Tab-separated table of C-alpha atoms in Angstrom:
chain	number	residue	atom	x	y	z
U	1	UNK	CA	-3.570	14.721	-6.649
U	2	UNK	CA	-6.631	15.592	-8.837
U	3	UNK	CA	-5.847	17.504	-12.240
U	4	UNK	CA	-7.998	18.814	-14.821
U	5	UNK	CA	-7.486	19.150	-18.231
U	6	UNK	CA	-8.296	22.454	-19.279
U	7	UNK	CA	-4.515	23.592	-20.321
U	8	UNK	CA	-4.079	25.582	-24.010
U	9	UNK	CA	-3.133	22.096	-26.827
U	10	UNK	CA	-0.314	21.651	-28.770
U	11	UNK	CA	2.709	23.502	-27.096
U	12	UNK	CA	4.568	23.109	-23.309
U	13	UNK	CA	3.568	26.549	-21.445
U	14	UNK	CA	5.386	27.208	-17.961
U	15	UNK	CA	4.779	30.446	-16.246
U	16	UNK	CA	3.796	32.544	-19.403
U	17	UNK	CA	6.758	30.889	-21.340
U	18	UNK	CA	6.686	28.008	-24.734
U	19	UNK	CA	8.420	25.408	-24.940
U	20	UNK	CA	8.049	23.197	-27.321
U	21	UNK	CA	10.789	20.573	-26.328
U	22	UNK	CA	8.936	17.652	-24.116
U	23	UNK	CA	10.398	17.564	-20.504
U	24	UNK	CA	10.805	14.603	-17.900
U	25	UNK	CA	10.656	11.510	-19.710
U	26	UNK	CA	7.399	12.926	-21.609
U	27	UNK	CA	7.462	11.635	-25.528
U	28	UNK	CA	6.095	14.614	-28.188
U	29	UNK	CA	2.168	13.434	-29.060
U	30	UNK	CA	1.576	16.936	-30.240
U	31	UNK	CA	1.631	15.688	-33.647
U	32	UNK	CA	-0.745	12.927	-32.717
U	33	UNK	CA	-3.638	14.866	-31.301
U	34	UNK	CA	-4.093	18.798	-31.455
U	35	UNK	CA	-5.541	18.467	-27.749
U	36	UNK	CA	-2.337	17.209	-25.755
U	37	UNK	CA	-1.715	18.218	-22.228
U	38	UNK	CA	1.042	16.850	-20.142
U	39	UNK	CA	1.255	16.022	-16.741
U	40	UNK	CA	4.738	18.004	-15.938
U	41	UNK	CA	2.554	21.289	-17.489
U	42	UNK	CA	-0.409	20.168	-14.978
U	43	UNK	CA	2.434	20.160	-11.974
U	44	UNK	CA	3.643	23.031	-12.849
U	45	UNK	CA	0.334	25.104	-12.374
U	46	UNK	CA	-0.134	23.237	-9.159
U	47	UNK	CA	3.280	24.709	-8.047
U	48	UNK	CA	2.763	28.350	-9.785
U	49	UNK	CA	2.384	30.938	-7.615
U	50	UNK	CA	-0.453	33.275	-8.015
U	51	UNK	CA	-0.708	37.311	-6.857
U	52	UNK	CA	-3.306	37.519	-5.008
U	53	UNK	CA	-5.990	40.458	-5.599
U	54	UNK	CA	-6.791	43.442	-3.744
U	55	UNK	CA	-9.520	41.882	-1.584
U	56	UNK	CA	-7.177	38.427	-0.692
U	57	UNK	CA	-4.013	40.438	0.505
U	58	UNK	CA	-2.489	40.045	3.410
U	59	UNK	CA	-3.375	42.189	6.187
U	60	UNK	CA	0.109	43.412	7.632
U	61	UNK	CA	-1.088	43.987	11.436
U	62	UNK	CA	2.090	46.299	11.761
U	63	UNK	CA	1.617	48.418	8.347
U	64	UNK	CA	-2.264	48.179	8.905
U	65	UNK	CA	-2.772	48.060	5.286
U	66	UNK	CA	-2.821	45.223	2.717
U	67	UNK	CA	0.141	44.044	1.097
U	68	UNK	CA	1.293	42.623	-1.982
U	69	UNK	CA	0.483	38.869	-1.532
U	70	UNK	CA	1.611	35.463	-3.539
U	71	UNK	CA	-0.162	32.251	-2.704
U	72	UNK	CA	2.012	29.111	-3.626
U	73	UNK	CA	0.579	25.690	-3.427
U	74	UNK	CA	3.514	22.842	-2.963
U	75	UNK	CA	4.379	19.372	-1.850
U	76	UNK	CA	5.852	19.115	1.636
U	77	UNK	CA	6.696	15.351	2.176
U	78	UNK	CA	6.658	12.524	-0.978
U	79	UNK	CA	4.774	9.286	-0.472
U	80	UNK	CA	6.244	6.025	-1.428
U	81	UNK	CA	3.787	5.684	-4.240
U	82	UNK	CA	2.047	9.129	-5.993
U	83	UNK	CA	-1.457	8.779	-7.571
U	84	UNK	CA	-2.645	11.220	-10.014
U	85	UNK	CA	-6.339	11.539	-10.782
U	86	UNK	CA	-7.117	12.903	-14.230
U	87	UNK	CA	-11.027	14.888	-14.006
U	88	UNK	CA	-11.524	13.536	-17.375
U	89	UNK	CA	-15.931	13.817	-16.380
U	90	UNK	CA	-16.380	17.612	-16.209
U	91	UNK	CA	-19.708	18.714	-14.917
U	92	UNK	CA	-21.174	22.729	-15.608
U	93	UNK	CA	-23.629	24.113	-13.475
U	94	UNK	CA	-23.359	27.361	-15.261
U	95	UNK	CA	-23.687	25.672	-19.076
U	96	UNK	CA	-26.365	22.753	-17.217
U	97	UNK	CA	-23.952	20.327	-19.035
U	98	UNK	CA	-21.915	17.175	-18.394
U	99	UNK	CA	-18.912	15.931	-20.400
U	100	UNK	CA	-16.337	13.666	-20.758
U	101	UNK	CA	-12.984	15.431	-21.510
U	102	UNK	CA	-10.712	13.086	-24.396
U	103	UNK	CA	-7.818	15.458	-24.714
U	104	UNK	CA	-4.483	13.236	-24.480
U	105	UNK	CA	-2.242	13.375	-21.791
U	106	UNK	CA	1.535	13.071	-22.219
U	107	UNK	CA	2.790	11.422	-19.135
U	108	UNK	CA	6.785	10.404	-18.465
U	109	UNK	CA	7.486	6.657	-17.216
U	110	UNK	CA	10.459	8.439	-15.016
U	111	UNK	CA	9.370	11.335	-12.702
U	112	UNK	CA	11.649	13.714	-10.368
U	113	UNK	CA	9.337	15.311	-8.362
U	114	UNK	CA	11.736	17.552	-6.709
U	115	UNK	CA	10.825	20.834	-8.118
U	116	UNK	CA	7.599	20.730	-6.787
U	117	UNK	CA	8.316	20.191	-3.200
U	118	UNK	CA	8.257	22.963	-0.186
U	119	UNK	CA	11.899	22.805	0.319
U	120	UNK	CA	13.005	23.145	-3.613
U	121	UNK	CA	10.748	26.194	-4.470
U	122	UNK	CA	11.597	27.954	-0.848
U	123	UNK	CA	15.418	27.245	-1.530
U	124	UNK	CA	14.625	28.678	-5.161
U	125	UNK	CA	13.289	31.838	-3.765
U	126	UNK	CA	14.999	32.632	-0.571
U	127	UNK	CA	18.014	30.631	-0.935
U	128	UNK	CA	19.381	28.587	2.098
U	129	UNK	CA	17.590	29.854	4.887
U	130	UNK	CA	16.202	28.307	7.322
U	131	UNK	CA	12.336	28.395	7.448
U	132	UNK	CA	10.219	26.827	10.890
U	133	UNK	CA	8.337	24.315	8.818
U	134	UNK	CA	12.099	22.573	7.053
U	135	UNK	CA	13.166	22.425	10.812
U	136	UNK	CA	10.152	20.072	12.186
U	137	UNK	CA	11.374	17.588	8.850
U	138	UNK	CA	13.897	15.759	10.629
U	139	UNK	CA	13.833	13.178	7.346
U	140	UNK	CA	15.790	15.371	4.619
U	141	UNK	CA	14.424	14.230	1.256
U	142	UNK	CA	17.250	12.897	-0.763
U	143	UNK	CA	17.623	12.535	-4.665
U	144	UNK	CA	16.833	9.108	-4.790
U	145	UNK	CA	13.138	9.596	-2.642
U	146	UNK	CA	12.461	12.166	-5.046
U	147	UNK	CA	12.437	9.827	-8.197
U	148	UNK	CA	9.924	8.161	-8.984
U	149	UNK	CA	8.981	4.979	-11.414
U	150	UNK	CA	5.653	4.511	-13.396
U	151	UNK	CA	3.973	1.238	-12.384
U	152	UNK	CA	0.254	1.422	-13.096
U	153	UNK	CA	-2.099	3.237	-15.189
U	154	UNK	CA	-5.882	2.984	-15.483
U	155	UNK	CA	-7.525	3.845	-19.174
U	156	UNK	CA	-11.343	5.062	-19.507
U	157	UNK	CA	-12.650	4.142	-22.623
U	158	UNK	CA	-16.168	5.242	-24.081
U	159	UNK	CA	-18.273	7.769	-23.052
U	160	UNK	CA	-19.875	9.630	-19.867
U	161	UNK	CA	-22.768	7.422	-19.476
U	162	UNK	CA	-21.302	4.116	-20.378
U	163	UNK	CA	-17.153	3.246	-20.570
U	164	UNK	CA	-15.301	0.769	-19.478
U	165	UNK	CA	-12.032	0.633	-17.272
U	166	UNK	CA	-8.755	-1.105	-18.103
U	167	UNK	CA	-5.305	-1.142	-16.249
U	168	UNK	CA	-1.977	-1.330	-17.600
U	169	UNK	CA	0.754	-2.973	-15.306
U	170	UNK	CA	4.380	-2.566	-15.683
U	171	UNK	CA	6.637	-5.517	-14.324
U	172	UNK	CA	10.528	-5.858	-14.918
U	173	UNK	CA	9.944	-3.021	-18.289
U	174	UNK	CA	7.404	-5.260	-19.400
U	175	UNK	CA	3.773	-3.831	-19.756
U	176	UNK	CA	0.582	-5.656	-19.252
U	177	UNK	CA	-2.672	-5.387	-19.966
U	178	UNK	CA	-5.323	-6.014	-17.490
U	179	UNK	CA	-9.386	-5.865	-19.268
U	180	UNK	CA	-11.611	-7.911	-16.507
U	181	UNK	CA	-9.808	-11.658	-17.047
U	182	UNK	CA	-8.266	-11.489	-19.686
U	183	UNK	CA	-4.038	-10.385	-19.170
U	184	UNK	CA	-2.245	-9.729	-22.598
U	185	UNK	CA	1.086	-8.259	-23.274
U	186	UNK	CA	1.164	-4.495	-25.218
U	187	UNK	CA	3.971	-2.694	-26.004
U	188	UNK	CA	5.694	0.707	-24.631
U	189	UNK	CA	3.811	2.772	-27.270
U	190	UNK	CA	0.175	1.688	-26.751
U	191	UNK	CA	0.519	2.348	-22.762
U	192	UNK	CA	1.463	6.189	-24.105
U	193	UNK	CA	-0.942	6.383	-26.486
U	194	UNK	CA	-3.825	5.556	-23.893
U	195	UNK	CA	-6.571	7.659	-22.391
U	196	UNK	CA	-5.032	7.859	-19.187
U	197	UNK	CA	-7.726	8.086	-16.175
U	198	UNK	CA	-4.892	7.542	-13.147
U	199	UNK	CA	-1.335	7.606	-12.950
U	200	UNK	CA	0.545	5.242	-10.269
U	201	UNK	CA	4.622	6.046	-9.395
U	202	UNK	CA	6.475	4.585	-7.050
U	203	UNK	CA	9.626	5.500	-5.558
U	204	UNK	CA	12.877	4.363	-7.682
U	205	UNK	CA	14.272	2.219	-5.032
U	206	UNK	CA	11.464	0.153	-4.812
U	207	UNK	CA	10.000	-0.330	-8.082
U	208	UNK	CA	13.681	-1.583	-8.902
U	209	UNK	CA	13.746	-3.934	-5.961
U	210	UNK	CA	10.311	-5.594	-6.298
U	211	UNK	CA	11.950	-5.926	-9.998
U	212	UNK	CA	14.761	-7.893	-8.794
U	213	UNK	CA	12.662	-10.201	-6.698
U	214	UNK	CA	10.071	-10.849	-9.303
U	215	UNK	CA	13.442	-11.966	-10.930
U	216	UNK	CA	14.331	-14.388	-8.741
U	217	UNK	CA	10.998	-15.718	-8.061
């Protein structure tokens, strides 16, 4: 998934509403940076369902007039690993201007990605009926398939025309860091803290199992 970062700073917004409490796993940076987005707030508007105007309603065939419309974007089936892309290089044809975009991004380590899938927002608004589209999913998506672990983030550092790209690995709660050849050890905080550039989960299960086998290895 591709994300910008053009939210309102400082403060959690979710369909109109503040909060101010961090959600998901996400740690408060507000008071680190007055430009702080998080990635449960970028979700969110992925998921949020917009009224369409008068010249994008539906056309009811029956009625033979438009009707009120809402267009919902969601998440049908979860992958075994998620990748979020954060457009942190924002190009204007309008303002003939390019830019990189250095607003911090709050991200959790644990992520349930069940409120933002097809089944949960349907089930949400129509309760449990039965749409076409939930009957051709023969795989139900369980709790467990909907959690997922942080492994992986990539860091941009510098500017538009010249940066440089670093990776942070996480292995058994332990974080590395990855610049070219040289692998050093960094803490919880400074993986946080970091100009995230892509985010990679996994699924629970098997970031805990590849844990266990790095163990015995």
């Amino acid at each position: 998934m591709d994300f910008s970062l053009d939210l309102d700073a400082g403060c959690n917004i979710s369909n109109g509403v503040a909060n101010p409490k961090a959600r998901n796993g996400e740690r408060n940076l507000a008071g680190m940076n007055s430009k702080v987005s998080t990635l449960m707030r970028c979700l969110e508007r992925f998921t949020r369902a917009e009224r369409l105007d008068a010249e994008q309603k539906f056309f009811c065939e029956r009625c033979k007039e438009r009707q009120e419309s809402l267009k919902q974007m969601s998440i049908r089936r979860l992958p075994l690993v998620s990748c979020f892309h954060i457009k942190r290089f924002e190009h204007s044809s309008v303002k003939k201007m390019s830019r990189k975009v250095d607003h911090s991004l709050q991200f959790p380590f644990s992520l349930d990605m069940a409120p933002y899938l097809s089944s949960s927002i349907l089930r949400s608004r129509y309760g449990n009926r039965i749409f076409p589209s939930e009957a051709i999913d023969s795989e139900p998506v369980s709790e467990l398939s909907s959690e997922f672990e942080i492994f992986a983030v990539i860091m941009h550092s510098g500017k538009l025309d010249a940066g440089h790209y670093v990776t942070y690995l996480r292995l058994n709660n332990q974080w590395y860091r990855c610049d070219d050849a040289w692998v050093t050890r960094v803490d919880e905080h400074t993986v946080r803290t970091s100009q995230a550039y892509m985010l990679f989960y996994v699924q629970k299960t098997l970031y805990y199992k590849a844990c266990e086998r790095a163990a015995e290895v």
